């Protein structure tokens, strides 16, 4: 367990040190001051969706916060379902830990305990599996699969929503350009003139 904790810490700090989010180049502009050219009718939620990108730090945030990517993509129901699934996985890990510690406490005074149905699941005559191992493997599978689903499906949903917004306002822009005055009469400009004749 100590080796696993050490590995997690090394990977966590290693990704933070060499992540793509650290700016090692000179910035010539301030992105917070630059205001985007917002099309007419675009809502604040649509603008937020267009400005969101998934980076390496978001991958780490999704490890700590269940459903993070779906929340970022404004898919609240899916985010809460993923949060619930991850919590079930954590409860399963706690159950496996509790069962393992109680088994260790029992063993110090009962050296030759028979395999009972309370602690083991009988697969066949010669094969028994500990229930704590089943809880452990199932919980780890739930935690890992919910994380992968959050990252892969959340990125897909975010990109799909961004493309739909671009398509919607791209069409509006084309229609506005098609019916503007300059597109109907491209070489005619309004002007005023004065002429004197004798």
Short mmCIF file of N, CA and C in Angstrom, two decimals:
data_model
loop_
_atom_site.label_atom_id
_atom_site.label_comp_id
_atom_site.label_asym_id
_atom_site.label_seq_id
_atom_site.Cartn_x
_atom_site.Cartn_y
_atom_site.Cartn_z
N UNK A 1 0.83 -1.19 0.00
CA UNK A 1 0.00 0.00 0.00
C UNK A 1 0.87 1.26 0.00
N UNK A 2 2.02 1.19 0.71
CA UNK A 2 2.91 2.34 0.74
C UNK A 2 3.50 2.61 -0.63
N UNK A 3 3.83 1.53 -1.35
CA UNK A 3 4.39 1.71 -2.70
C UNK A 3 3.37 2.32 -3.64
N UNK A 4 2.11 1.89 -3.50
CA UNK A 4 1.05 2.44 -4.35
C UNK A 4 0.86 3.92 -4.06
N UNK A 5 0.84 4.29 -2.77
CA UNK A 5 0.68 5.71 -2.40
C UNK A 5 1.84 6.54 -2.93
N UNK A 6 3.05 5.99 -2.83
CA UNK A 6 4.22 6.70 -3.34
C UNK A 6 4.13 6.87 -4.85
N UNK A 7 3.66 5.84 -5.56
CA UNK A 7 3.50 5.92 -7.01
C UNK A 7 2.47 6.99 -7.40
N UNK A 8 1.36 7.04 -6.68
CA UNK A 8 0.33 8.05 -6.96
C UNK A 8 0.87 9.45 -6.73
N UNK A 9 1.61 9.66 -5.65
CA UNK A 9 2.19 10.98 -5.38
C UNK A 9 3.21 11.38 -6.43
N UNK A 10 4.05 10.44 -6.85
CA UNK A 10 5.05 10.75 -7.87
C UNK A 10 4.38 11.10 -9.18
N UNK A 11 3.36 10.32 -9.56
CA UNK A 11 2.66 10.61 -10.82
C UNK A 11 1.93 11.95 -10.73
N UNK A 12 1.30 12.22 -9.59
CA UNK A 12 0.55 13.46 -9.44
C UNK A 12 1.47 14.67 -9.54
N UNK A 13 2.56 14.66 -8.76
CA UNK A 13 3.46 15.80 -8.79
C UNK A 13 4.26 15.84 -10.09
N UNK A 14 4.51 14.69 -10.69
CA UNK A 14 5.22 14.65 -11.96
C UNK A 14 4.40 15.28 -13.07
N UNK A 15 3.08 15.00 -13.08
CA UNK A 15 2.23 15.60 -14.10
C UNK A 15 2.08 17.09 -13.86
N UNK A 16 2.04 17.51 -12.61
CA UNK A 16 1.92 18.93 -12.34
C UNK A 16 3.16 19.70 -12.74
N UNK A 17 4.33 19.11 -12.58
CA UNK A 17 5.57 19.80 -12.90
C UNK A 17 5.74 19.93 -14.41
N UNK A 18 5.41 18.88 -15.15
CA UNK A 18 5.65 18.87 -16.59
C UNK A 18 4.36 18.96 -17.39
N UNK A 19 3.34 19.55 -16.83
CA UNK A 19 2.06 19.64 -17.52
C UNK A 19 2.12 20.68 -18.63
N UNK A 20 1.18 20.57 -19.56
CA UNK A 20 1.13 21.50 -20.67
C UNK A 20 0.57 22.85 -20.25
N UNK A 21 0.08 22.97 -19.03
CA UNK A 21 -0.54 24.20 -18.59
C UNK A 21 0.45 25.20 -18.03
N UNK A 22 1.68 24.81 -17.82
CA UNK A 22 2.69 25.74 -17.33
C UNK A 22 3.18 26.57 -18.51
N UNK A 23 3.16 27.88 -18.36
CA UNK A 23 3.58 28.76 -19.45
C UNK A 23 5.09 28.96 -19.38
N UNK A 24 5.79 28.39 -20.33
CA UNK A 24 7.24 28.56 -20.37
C UNK A 24 7.64 29.49 -21.52
N UNK A 25 6.65 30.09 -22.16
CA UNK A 25 6.92 31.00 -23.25
C UNK A 25 6.43 32.39 -22.86
N UNK A 26 6.89 33.36 -23.58
CA UNK A 26 6.52 34.75 -23.26
C UNK A 26 5.13 35.04 -23.81
N UNK A 27 4.30 35.62 -22.98
CA UNK A 27 2.95 35.99 -23.41
C UNK A 27 2.95 37.45 -23.81
N UNK A 28 2.45 37.73 -25.01
CA UNK A 28 2.42 39.10 -25.51
C UNK A 28 1.06 39.75 -25.33
N UNK A 29 0.05 38.99 -24.95
CA UNK A 29 -1.27 39.57 -24.77
C UNK A 29 -1.91 38.98 -23.54
N UNK A 30 -2.87 39.70 -23.02
CA UNK A 30 -3.60 39.24 -21.84
C UNK A 30 -4.95 38.72 -22.32
N UNK A 31 -5.17 37.42 -22.17
CA UNK A 31 -6.41 36.82 -22.64
C UNK A 31 -7.62 37.27 -21.84
N UNK A 32 -7.41 37.71 -20.62
CA UNK A 32 -8.55 38.14 -19.80
C UNK A 32 -9.10 39.50 -20.22
N UNK A 33 -8.28 40.31 -20.90
CA UNK A 33 -8.75 41.62 -21.34
C UNK A 33 -9.38 41.54 -22.73
N UNK A 34 -8.90 40.63 -23.54
CA UNK A 34 -9.41 40.50 -24.91
C UNK A 34 -10.88 40.10 -24.88
N UNK A 35 -11.74 40.91 -25.51
CA UNK A 35 -13.16 40.60 -25.54
C UNK A 35 -13.51 39.96 -26.88
N UNK A 36 -14.27 38.87 -26.86
CA UNK A 36 -14.60 38.19 -28.11
C UNK A 36 -15.68 38.94 -28.88
N UNK A 37 -15.72 38.70 -30.19
CA UNK A 37 -16.77 39.24 -31.03
C UNK A 37 -17.97 38.30 -30.93
N UNK A 38 -18.94 38.68 -30.12
CA UNK A 38 -20.07 37.80 -29.82
C UNK A 38 -21.17 38.03 -30.84
N UNK A 39 -21.64 36.96 -31.51
CA UNK A 39 -22.75 37.12 -32.45
C UNK A 39 -24.04 37.51 -31.74
N UNK A 40 -24.92 38.17 -32.48
CA UNK A 40 -26.19 38.62 -31.92
C UNK A 40 -27.03 37.42 -31.52
N UNK A 41 -27.54 37.40 -30.32
CA UNK A 41 -28.41 36.34 -29.86
C UNK A 41 -27.71 35.21 -29.12
N UNK A 42 -26.39 35.24 -29.03
CA UNK A 42 -25.67 34.18 -28.32
C UNK A 42 -25.85 34.36 -26.82
N UNK A 43 -26.22 33.28 -26.15
CA UNK A 43 -26.43 33.36 -24.70
C UNK A 43 -25.10 33.20 -23.96
N UNK A 44 -25.14 33.51 -22.67
CA UNK A 44 -23.95 33.39 -21.84
C UNK A 44 -23.50 31.94 -21.72
N UNK A 45 -24.45 31.00 -21.62
CA UNK A 45 -24.10 29.58 -21.54
C UNK A 45 -23.40 29.09 -22.81
N UNK A 46 -23.88 29.56 -23.96
CA UNK A 46 -23.24 29.16 -25.23
C UNK A 46 -21.83 29.74 -25.32
N UNK A 47 -21.65 30.98 -24.88
CA UNK A 47 -20.31 31.58 -24.89
C UNK A 47 -19.37 30.83 -23.95
N UNK A 48 -19.87 30.43 -22.77
CA UNK A 48 -19.05 29.66 -21.84
C UNK A 48 -18.65 28.32 -22.43
N UNK A 49 -19.59 27.66 -23.09
CA UNK A 49 -19.27 26.36 -23.72
C UNK A 49 -18.21 26.50 -24.79
N UNK A 50 -18.31 27.57 -25.59
CA UNK A 50 -17.33 27.76 -26.66
C UNK A 50 -15.93 28.05 -26.12
N UNK A 51 -15.86 28.67 -24.95
CA UNK A 51 -14.55 29.06 -24.43
C UNK A 51 -13.91 27.98 -23.56
N UNK A 52 -14.56 26.84 -23.40
CA UNK A 52 -14.01 25.78 -22.54
C UNK A 52 -13.21 24.78 -23.36
N UNK A 53 -12.02 24.49 -22.88
CA UNK A 53 -11.15 23.49 -23.48
C UNK A 53 -10.76 22.49 -22.42
N UNK A 54 -10.49 21.25 -22.83
CA UNK A 54 -10.02 20.23 -21.91
C UNK A 54 -8.52 20.10 -22.04
N UNK A 55 -7.84 20.24 -20.92
CA UNK A 55 -6.38 20.15 -20.91
C UNK A 55 -5.96 19.09 -19.90
N UNK A 56 -4.68 18.94 -19.74
CA UNK A 56 -4.15 17.90 -18.86
C UNK A 56 -4.57 18.12 -17.40
N UNK A 57 -4.64 19.37 -16.98
CA UNK A 57 -5.05 19.63 -15.60
C UNK A 57 -6.49 19.21 -15.36
N UNK A 58 -7.34 19.30 -16.40
CA UNK A 58 -8.72 18.84 -16.26
C UNK A 58 -8.79 17.33 -16.05
N UNK A 59 -7.84 16.61 -16.63
CA UNK A 59 -7.78 15.17 -16.42
C UNK A 59 -7.51 14.87 -14.94
N UNK A 60 -6.62 15.65 -14.33
CA UNK A 60 -6.34 15.47 -12.91
C UNK A 60 -7.51 15.91 -12.04
N UNK A 61 -8.20 16.99 -12.43
CA UNK A 61 -9.37 17.42 -11.69
C UNK A 61 -10.46 16.35 -11.73
N UNK A 62 -10.60 15.69 -12.89
CA UNK A 62 -11.62 14.66 -13.03
C UNK A 62 -11.32 13.45 -12.16
N UNK A 63 -10.04 13.23 -11.83
CA UNK A 63 -9.71 12.16 -10.89
C UNK A 63 -10.22 12.49 -9.49
N UNK A 64 -10.11 13.75 -9.09
CA UNK A 64 -10.50 14.16 -7.74
C UNK A 64 -12.00 14.44 -7.64
N UNK A 65 -12.59 15.03 -8.67
CA UNK A 65 -14.00 15.42 -8.63
C UNK A 65 -14.77 14.53 -9.61
N UNK A 66 -15.61 13.63 -9.10
CA UNK A 66 -16.37 12.76 -10.00
C UNK A 66 -17.34 13.56 -10.87
N UNK A 67 -17.36 13.27 -12.16
CA UNK A 67 -18.27 13.95 -13.09
C UNK A 67 -17.80 15.32 -13.51
N UNK A 68 -16.55 15.67 -13.27
CA UNK A 68 -16.03 17.02 -13.53
C UNK A 68 -16.20 17.42 -15.00
N UNK A 69 -15.86 16.54 -15.92
CA UNK A 69 -15.90 16.90 -17.35
C UNK A 69 -17.35 17.08 -17.80
N UNK A 70 -18.26 16.25 -17.30
CA UNK A 70 -19.67 16.42 -17.67
C UNK A 70 -20.24 17.71 -17.07
N UNK A 71 -19.80 18.07 -15.87
CA UNK A 71 -20.23 19.36 -15.31
C UNK A 71 -19.69 20.50 -16.16
N UNK A 72 -18.48 20.37 -16.64
CA UNK A 72 -17.88 21.41 -17.48
C UNK A 72 -18.61 21.52 -18.82
N UNK A 73 -19.12 20.38 -19.31
CA UNK A 73 -19.88 20.37 -20.57
C UNK A 73 -21.35 20.68 -20.35
N UNK A 74 -21.73 21.09 -19.14
CA UNK A 74 -23.10 21.44 -18.77
C UNK A 74 -24.06 20.27 -18.94
N UNK A 75 -23.59 19.07 -18.61
CA UNK A 75 -24.42 17.86 -18.57
C UNK A 75 -24.58 17.48 -17.10
N UNK A 76 -25.45 18.19 -16.38
CA UNK A 76 -25.54 18.03 -14.94
C UNK A 76 -26.04 16.65 -14.52
N UNK A 77 -27.04 16.10 -15.22
CA UNK A 77 -27.58 14.80 -14.83
C UNK A 77 -26.51 13.72 -14.93
N UNK A 78 -25.78 13.70 -16.04
CA UNK A 78 -24.72 12.70 -16.20
C UNK A 78 -23.63 12.90 -15.17
N UNK A 79 -23.31 14.15 -14.84
CA UNK A 79 -22.30 14.43 -13.82
C UNK A 79 -22.70 13.89 -12.46
N UNK A 80 -23.98 14.07 -12.09
CA UNK A 80 -24.44 13.56 -10.79
C UNK A 80 -24.50 12.04 -10.78
N UNK A 81 -24.87 11.41 -11.90
CA UNK A 81 -24.86 9.95 -11.98
C UNK A 81 -23.43 9.42 -11.80
N UNK A 82 -22.48 10.07 -12.45
CA UNK A 82 -21.09 9.63 -12.31
C UNK A 82 -20.58 9.85 -10.88
N UNK A 83 -21.03 10.93 -10.27
CA UNK A 83 -20.64 11.17 -8.88
C UNK A 83 -21.19 10.07 -7.97
N UNK A 84 -22.44 9.67 -8.21
CA UNK A 84 -23.04 8.59 -7.43
C UNK A 84 -22.33 7.27 -7.66
N UNK A 85 -21.97 6.98 -8.91
CA UNK A 85 -21.26 5.72 -9.21
C UNK A 85 -19.90 5.70 -8.53
N UNK A 86 -19.20 6.82 -8.57
CA UNK A 86 -17.87 6.87 -7.93
C UNK A 86 -18.01 6.73 -6.41
N UNK A 87 -19.06 7.31 -5.82
CA UNK A 87 -19.26 7.16 -4.39
C UNK A 87 -19.55 5.70 -4.02
N UNK A 88 -20.31 4.99 -4.87
CA UNK A 88 -20.55 3.57 -4.64
C UNK A 88 -19.22 2.81 -4.67
N UNK A 89 -18.35 3.17 -5.60
CA UNK A 89 -17.03 2.55 -5.66
C UNK A 89 -16.21 2.81 -4.42
N UNK A 90 -16.27 4.05 -3.91
CA UNK A 90 -15.53 4.37 -2.69
C UNK A 90 -16.09 3.62 -1.48
N UNK A 91 -17.40 3.47 -1.42
CA UNK A 91 -18.02 2.71 -0.33
C UNK A 91 -17.59 1.24 -0.41
N UNK A 92 -17.51 0.71 -1.63
CA UNK A 92 -17.04 -0.66 -1.80
C UNK A 92 -15.60 -0.83 -1.35
N UNK A 93 -14.75 0.17 -1.64
CA UNK A 93 -13.36 0.12 -1.16
C UNK A 93 -13.30 0.14 0.36
N UNK A 94 -14.12 0.98 0.97
CA UNK A 94 -14.14 1.03 2.43
C UNK A 94 -14.63 -0.29 3.02
N UNK A 95 -15.62 -0.91 2.38
CA UNK A 95 -16.11 -2.20 2.83
C UNK A 95 -15.03 -3.26 2.73
N UNK A 96 -14.31 -3.28 1.60
CA UNK A 96 -13.22 -4.25 1.43
C UNK A 96 -12.14 -4.04 2.47
N UNK A 97 -11.81 -2.79 2.77
CA UNK A 97 -10.81 -2.50 3.79
C UNK A 97 -11.28 -2.96 5.16
N UNK A 98 -12.54 -2.69 5.48
CA UNK A 98 -13.08 -3.10 6.77
C UNK A 98 -13.07 -4.62 6.90
N UNK A 99 -13.50 -5.32 5.87
CA UNK A 99 -13.53 -6.79 5.92
C UNK A 99 -12.12 -7.36 6.06
N UNK A 100 -11.16 -6.75 5.38
CA UNK A 100 -9.79 -7.24 5.47
C UNK A 100 -9.23 -7.02 6.87
N UNK A 101 -9.48 -5.88 7.47
CA UNK A 101 -8.95 -5.62 8.82
C UNK A 101 -9.62 -6.52 9.85
N UNK A 102 -10.91 -6.78 9.70
CA UNK A 102 -11.56 -7.67 10.66
C UNK A 102 -11.07 -9.11 10.49
N UNK A 103 -10.76 -9.53 9.26
CA UNK A 103 -10.21 -10.87 9.04
C UNK A 103 -8.83 -11.00 9.67
N UNK A 104 -8.01 -9.97 9.57
CA UNK A 104 -6.68 -10.00 10.18
C UNK A 104 -6.80 -10.06 11.70
N UNK A 105 -7.76 -9.33 12.27
CA UNK A 105 -7.94 -9.36 13.72
C UNK A 105 -8.42 -10.73 14.20
N UNK A 106 -9.22 -11.43 13.39
CA UNK A 106 -9.70 -12.75 13.76
C UNK A 106 -8.59 -13.79 13.70
N UNK A 107 -7.69 -13.66 12.76
CA UNK A 107 -6.70 -14.71 12.49
C UNK A 107 -5.68 -14.87 13.60
N UNK A 108 -5.42 -13.89 14.41
CA UNK A 108 -4.34 -14.01 15.40
C UNK A 108 -4.67 -15.02 16.48
N UNK A 109 -5.95 -15.29 16.73
CA UNK A 109 -6.28 -16.30 17.74
C UNK A 109 -6.95 -17.54 17.13
N UNK A 110 -7.32 -17.50 15.86
CA UNK A 110 -7.91 -18.66 15.19
C UNK A 110 -7.00 -19.04 14.03
N UNK A 111 -6.09 -19.95 14.26
CA UNK A 111 -5.11 -20.27 13.23
C UNK A 111 -5.69 -21.12 12.11
N UNK A 112 -6.46 -22.12 12.44
CA UNK A 112 -6.99 -23.02 11.41
C UNK A 112 -8.50 -22.84 11.28
N UNK A 113 -8.90 -21.71 10.76
CA UNK A 113 -10.33 -21.46 10.60
C UNK A 113 -10.80 -22.07 9.29
N UNK A 114 -11.91 -22.77 9.29
CA UNK A 114 -12.42 -23.33 8.03
C UNK A 114 -12.99 -22.22 7.15
N UNK A 115 -13.05 -22.49 5.85
CA UNK A 115 -13.60 -21.52 4.91
C UNK A 115 -15.12 -21.59 4.98
N UNK A 116 -15.69 -20.55 5.53
CA UNK A 116 -17.14 -20.52 5.69
C UNK A 116 -17.75 -19.65 4.61
N UNK A 117 -19.05 -19.73 4.52
CA UNK A 117 -19.74 -18.95 3.50
C UNK A 117 -19.82 -17.47 3.88
N UNK A 118 -19.50 -17.14 5.13
CA UNK A 118 -19.53 -15.74 5.53
C UNK A 118 -18.41 -14.95 4.88
N UNK A 119 -17.22 -15.52 4.82
CA UNK A 119 -16.06 -14.79 4.33
C UNK A 119 -15.67 -15.14 2.90
N UNK A 120 -16.14 -16.27 2.38
CA UNK A 120 -15.70 -16.74 1.07
C UNK A 120 -16.89 -17.05 0.19
N UNK A 121 -16.65 -16.96 -1.11
CA UNK A 121 -17.62 -17.40 -2.10
C UNK A 121 -17.07 -18.64 -2.76
N UNK A 122 -17.85 -19.71 -2.79
CA UNK A 122 -17.39 -20.98 -3.34
C UNK A 122 -17.67 -20.99 -4.84
N UNK A 123 -16.60 -21.08 -5.63
CA UNK A 123 -16.73 -21.13 -7.08
C UNK A 123 -16.91 -22.58 -7.53
N UNK A 124 -16.04 -23.46 -7.08
CA UNK A 124 -16.19 -24.91 -7.27
C UNK A 124 -15.61 -25.61 -6.04
N UNK A 125 -15.42 -26.91 -6.12
CA UNK A 125 -14.98 -27.65 -4.94
C UNK A 125 -13.62 -27.20 -4.41
N UNK A 126 -12.72 -26.78 -5.29
CA UNK A 126 -11.37 -26.42 -4.87
C UNK A 126 -11.09 -24.93 -4.86
N UNK A 127 -12.00 -24.12 -5.35
CA UNK A 127 -11.72 -22.69 -5.51
C UNK A 127 -12.68 -21.87 -4.67
N UNK A 128 -12.10 -21.09 -3.76
CA UNK A 128 -12.84 -20.15 -2.93
C UNK A 128 -12.26 -18.76 -3.17
N UNK A 129 -13.15 -17.76 -3.22
CA UNK A 129 -12.71 -16.37 -3.39
C UNK A 129 -13.21 -15.57 -2.20
N UNK A 130 -12.34 -14.75 -1.64
CA UNK A 130 -12.73 -13.91 -0.51
C UNK A 130 -13.72 -12.85 -0.98
N UNK A 131 -14.70 -12.60 -0.15
CA UNK A 131 -15.68 -11.56 -0.48
C UNK A 131 -15.02 -10.19 -0.50
N UNK A 132 -14.04 -9.98 0.35
CA UNK A 132 -13.36 -8.67 0.37
C UNK A 132 -12.62 -8.44 -0.95
N UNK A 133 -12.08 -9.51 -1.55
CA UNK A 133 -11.43 -9.36 -2.85
C UNK A 133 -12.43 -9.02 -3.95
N UNK A 134 -13.62 -9.61 -3.86
CA UNK A 134 -14.67 -9.29 -4.84
C UNK A 134 -15.08 -7.83 -4.71
N UNK A 135 -15.25 -7.37 -3.46
CA UNK A 135 -15.59 -5.96 -3.24
C UNK A 135 -14.49 -5.04 -3.77
N UNK A 136 -13.26 -5.42 -3.52
CA UNK A 136 -12.12 -4.60 -3.94
C UNK A 136 -12.06 -4.48 -5.46
N UNK A 137 -12.13 -5.60 -6.16
CA UNK A 137 -12.02 -5.58 -7.62
C UNK A 137 -13.21 -4.87 -8.25
N UNK A 138 -14.40 -5.14 -7.73
CA UNK A 138 -15.60 -4.49 -8.28
C UNK A 138 -15.56 -2.98 -8.06
N UNK A 139 -15.14 -2.57 -6.88
CA UNK A 139 -15.07 -1.13 -6.58
C UNK A 139 -14.04 -0.43 -7.44
N UNK A 140 -12.88 -1.04 -7.60
CA UNK A 140 -11.86 -0.44 -8.47
C UNK A 140 -12.34 -0.36 -9.91
N UNK A 141 -13.06 -1.38 -10.37
CA UNK A 141 -13.59 -1.35 -11.73
C UNK A 141 -14.61 -0.23 -11.90
N UNK A 142 -15.47 -0.03 -10.90
CA UNK A 142 -16.47 1.05 -10.96
C UNK A 142 -15.79 2.41 -10.97
N UNK A 143 -14.80 2.60 -10.11
CA UNK A 143 -14.11 3.90 -10.03
C UNK A 143 -13.38 4.19 -11.34
N UNK A 144 -12.64 3.22 -11.84
CA UNK A 144 -11.86 3.45 -13.07
C UNK A 144 -12.77 3.64 -14.27
N UNK A 145 -13.82 2.82 -14.40
CA UNK A 145 -14.70 2.95 -15.57
C UNK A 145 -15.50 4.25 -15.52
N UNK A 146 -15.91 4.69 -14.33
CA UNK A 146 -16.64 5.97 -14.26
C UNK A 146 -15.71 7.14 -14.61
N UNK A 147 -14.45 7.04 -14.23
CA UNK A 147 -13.49 8.09 -14.60
C UNK A 147 -13.27 8.11 -16.11
N UNK A 148 -13.07 6.95 -16.71
CA UNK A 148 -12.84 6.90 -18.16
C UNK A 148 -14.08 7.37 -18.93
N UNK A 149 -15.25 6.96 -18.47
CA UNK A 149 -16.48 7.41 -19.12
C UNK A 149 -16.62 8.92 -19.00
N UNK A 150 -16.31 9.46 -17.83
CA UNK A 150 -16.41 10.91 -17.62
C UNK A 150 -15.47 11.63 -18.57
N UNK A 151 -14.26 11.16 -18.70
CA UNK A 151 -13.28 11.85 -19.54
C UNK A 151 -13.61 11.70 -21.03
N UNK A 152 -13.83 10.48 -21.50
CA UNK A 152 -14.02 10.24 -22.95
C UNK A 152 -15.38 10.76 -23.42
N UNK A 153 -16.44 10.37 -22.73
CA UNK A 153 -17.78 10.81 -23.16
C UNK A 153 -17.98 12.30 -22.91
N UNK A 154 -17.42 12.81 -21.81
CA UNK A 154 -17.55 14.25 -21.54
C UNK A 154 -16.87 15.10 -22.59
N UNK A 155 -15.69 14.66 -23.04
CA UNK A 155 -14.99 15.40 -24.10
C UNK A 155 -15.79 15.35 -25.40
N UNK A 156 -16.37 14.19 -25.71
CA UNK A 156 -17.20 14.06 -26.91
C UNK A 156 -18.41 15.00 -26.85
N UNK A 157 -19.08 15.04 -25.70
CA UNK A 157 -20.27 15.89 -25.55
C UNK A 157 -19.89 17.36 -25.66
N UNK A 158 -18.79 17.75 -25.03
CA UNK A 158 -18.35 19.15 -25.09
C UNK A 158 -18.04 19.57 -26.52
N UNK A 159 -17.30 18.75 -27.25
CA UNK A 159 -16.95 19.09 -28.64
C UNK A 159 -18.20 19.12 -29.52
N UNK A 160 -19.13 18.19 -29.28
CA UNK A 160 -20.37 18.17 -30.07
C UNK A 160 -21.19 19.43 -29.83
N UNK A 161 -21.30 19.86 -28.57
CA UNK A 161 -22.05 21.09 -28.27
C UNK A 161 -21.37 22.31 -28.88
N UNK A 162 -20.03 22.36 -28.81
CA UNK A 162 -19.31 23.48 -29.40
C UNK A 162 -19.51 23.53 -30.91
N UNK A 163 -19.49 22.38 -31.57
CA UNK A 163 -19.71 22.36 -33.02
C UNK A 163 -21.13 22.78 -33.38
N UNK A 164 -22.11 22.37 -32.59
CA UNK A 164 -23.49 22.79 -32.86
C UNK A 164 -23.65 24.30 -32.71
N UNK A 165 -23.00 24.88 -31.72
CA UNK A 165 -23.08 26.34 -31.53
C UNK A 165 -22.39 27.06 -32.69
N UNK A 166 -21.21 26.57 -33.10
CA UNK A 166 -20.52 27.18 -34.25
C UNK A 166 -21.36 27.08 -35.52
N UNK A 167 -21.99 25.93 -35.72
CA UNK A 167 -22.83 25.73 -36.89
C UNK A 167 -24.02 26.69 -36.88
N UNK A 168 -24.66 26.80 -35.72
CA UNK A 168 -25.85 27.66 -35.59
C UNK A 168 -25.51 29.12 -35.91
N UNK A 169 -24.46 29.64 -35.30
CA UNK A 169 -24.13 31.05 -35.51
C UNK A 169 -23.37 31.27 -36.80
N UNK A 170 -22.73 30.25 -37.34
CA UNK A 170 -22.12 30.36 -38.67
C UNK A 170 -23.18 30.52 -39.74
N UNK A 171 -24.28 29.76 -39.61
CA UNK A 171 -25.39 29.91 -40.57
C UNK A 171 -26.03 31.30 -40.46
N UNK A 172 -26.22 31.77 -39.24
CA UNK A 172 -26.80 33.10 -39.06
C UNK A 172 -25.92 34.17 -39.70
N UNK A 173 -24.61 34.03 -39.54
CA UNK A 173 -23.69 35.01 -40.11
C UNK A 173 -23.74 34.98 -41.63
N UNK A 174 -23.82 33.78 -42.23
CA UNK A 174 -23.92 33.67 -43.69
C UNK A 174 -25.21 34.29 -44.21
N UNK A 175 -26.32 34.06 -43.49
CA UNK A 175 -27.60 34.65 -43.91
C UNK A 175 -27.54 36.17 -43.81
N UNK A 176 -26.94 36.69 -42.75
CA UNK A 176 -26.83 38.14 -42.61
C UNK A 176 -25.97 38.74 -43.71
N UNK A 177 -24.89 38.06 -44.08
CA UNK A 177 -24.03 38.56 -45.14
C UNK A 177 -24.72 38.48 -46.50
N UNK A 178 -25.53 37.42 -46.70
CA UNK A 178 -26.21 37.25 -47.98
C UNK A 178 -27.24 38.35 -48.23
N UNK A 179 -27.90 38.82 -47.17
CA UNK A 179 -28.93 39.81 -47.34
C UNK A 179 -28.50 41.22 -46.95
N UNK A 180 -27.21 41.41 -46.80
CA UNK A 180 -26.75 42.77 -46.49
C UNK A 180 -26.73 43.60 -47.77
N UNK A 181 -26.67 44.91 -47.63
CA UNK A 181 -26.73 45.84 -48.77
C UNK A 181 -25.53 45.66 -49.68
N UNK A 182 -24.34 45.45 -49.13
CA UNK A 182 -23.13 45.34 -49.93
C UNK A 182 -23.11 44.07 -50.77
N UNK A 183 -23.79 43.01 -50.35
CA UNK A 183 -23.79 41.79 -51.15
C UNK A 183 -24.76 41.90 -52.32
N UNK A 184 -25.85 42.66 -52.16
CA UNK A 184 -26.81 42.82 -53.26
C UNK A 184 -26.26 43.80 -54.30
N UNK A 185 -25.70 44.92 -53.86
CA UNK A 185 -25.10 45.92 -54.75
C UNK A 185 -23.63 46.10 -54.37
N UNK A 186 -22.74 45.22 -54.84
CA UNK A 186 -21.37 45.27 -54.34
C UNK A 186 -20.57 46.51 -54.79
N UNK A 187 -20.87 47.10 -55.96
CA UNK A 187 -20.07 48.21 -56.46
C UNK A 187 -20.77 49.55 -56.33
N UNK A 188 -21.89 49.59 -55.64
CA UNK A 188 -22.65 50.82 -55.49
C UNK A 188 -22.49 51.31 -54.06
N UNK A 189 -22.05 52.54 -53.92
CA UNK A 189 -21.86 53.12 -52.60
C UNK A 189 -22.70 54.39 -52.52
N UNK A 190 -23.32 54.65 -51.40
CA UNK A 190 -24.08 55.89 -51.28
C UNK A 190 -23.13 57.09 -51.28
N UNK A 191 -23.48 58.10 -52.03
CA UNK A 191 -22.62 59.29 -52.13
C UNK A 191 -23.50 60.51 -52.39
N UNK A 192 -22.95 61.67 -52.08
CA UNK A 192 -23.63 62.93 -52.35
C UNK A 192 -22.77 63.74 -53.29
N UNK A 193 -23.37 64.39 -54.26
CA UNK A 193 -22.58 65.20 -55.20
C UNK A 193 -23.33 66.50 -55.50
N UNK A 194 -22.57 67.47 -55.96
CA UNK A 194 -23.13 68.76 -56.35
C UNK A 194 -22.67 69.03 -57.78
N UNK A 195 -23.59 69.39 -58.62
CA UNK A 195 -23.21 69.71 -60.00
C UNK A 195 -23.79 71.09 -60.36
N UNK A 196 -23.02 71.85 -61.13
CA UNK A 196 -23.45 73.19 -61.58
C UNK A 196 -23.42 73.16 -63.10
N UNK A 197 -24.49 73.58 -63.69
CA UNK A 197 -24.52 73.63 -65.15
C UNK A 197 -25.01 75.02 -65.60
N UNK A 198 -24.48 75.54 -66.80
CA UNK A 198 -24.85 76.86 -67.34
C UNK A 198 -25.56 76.71 -68.63
#
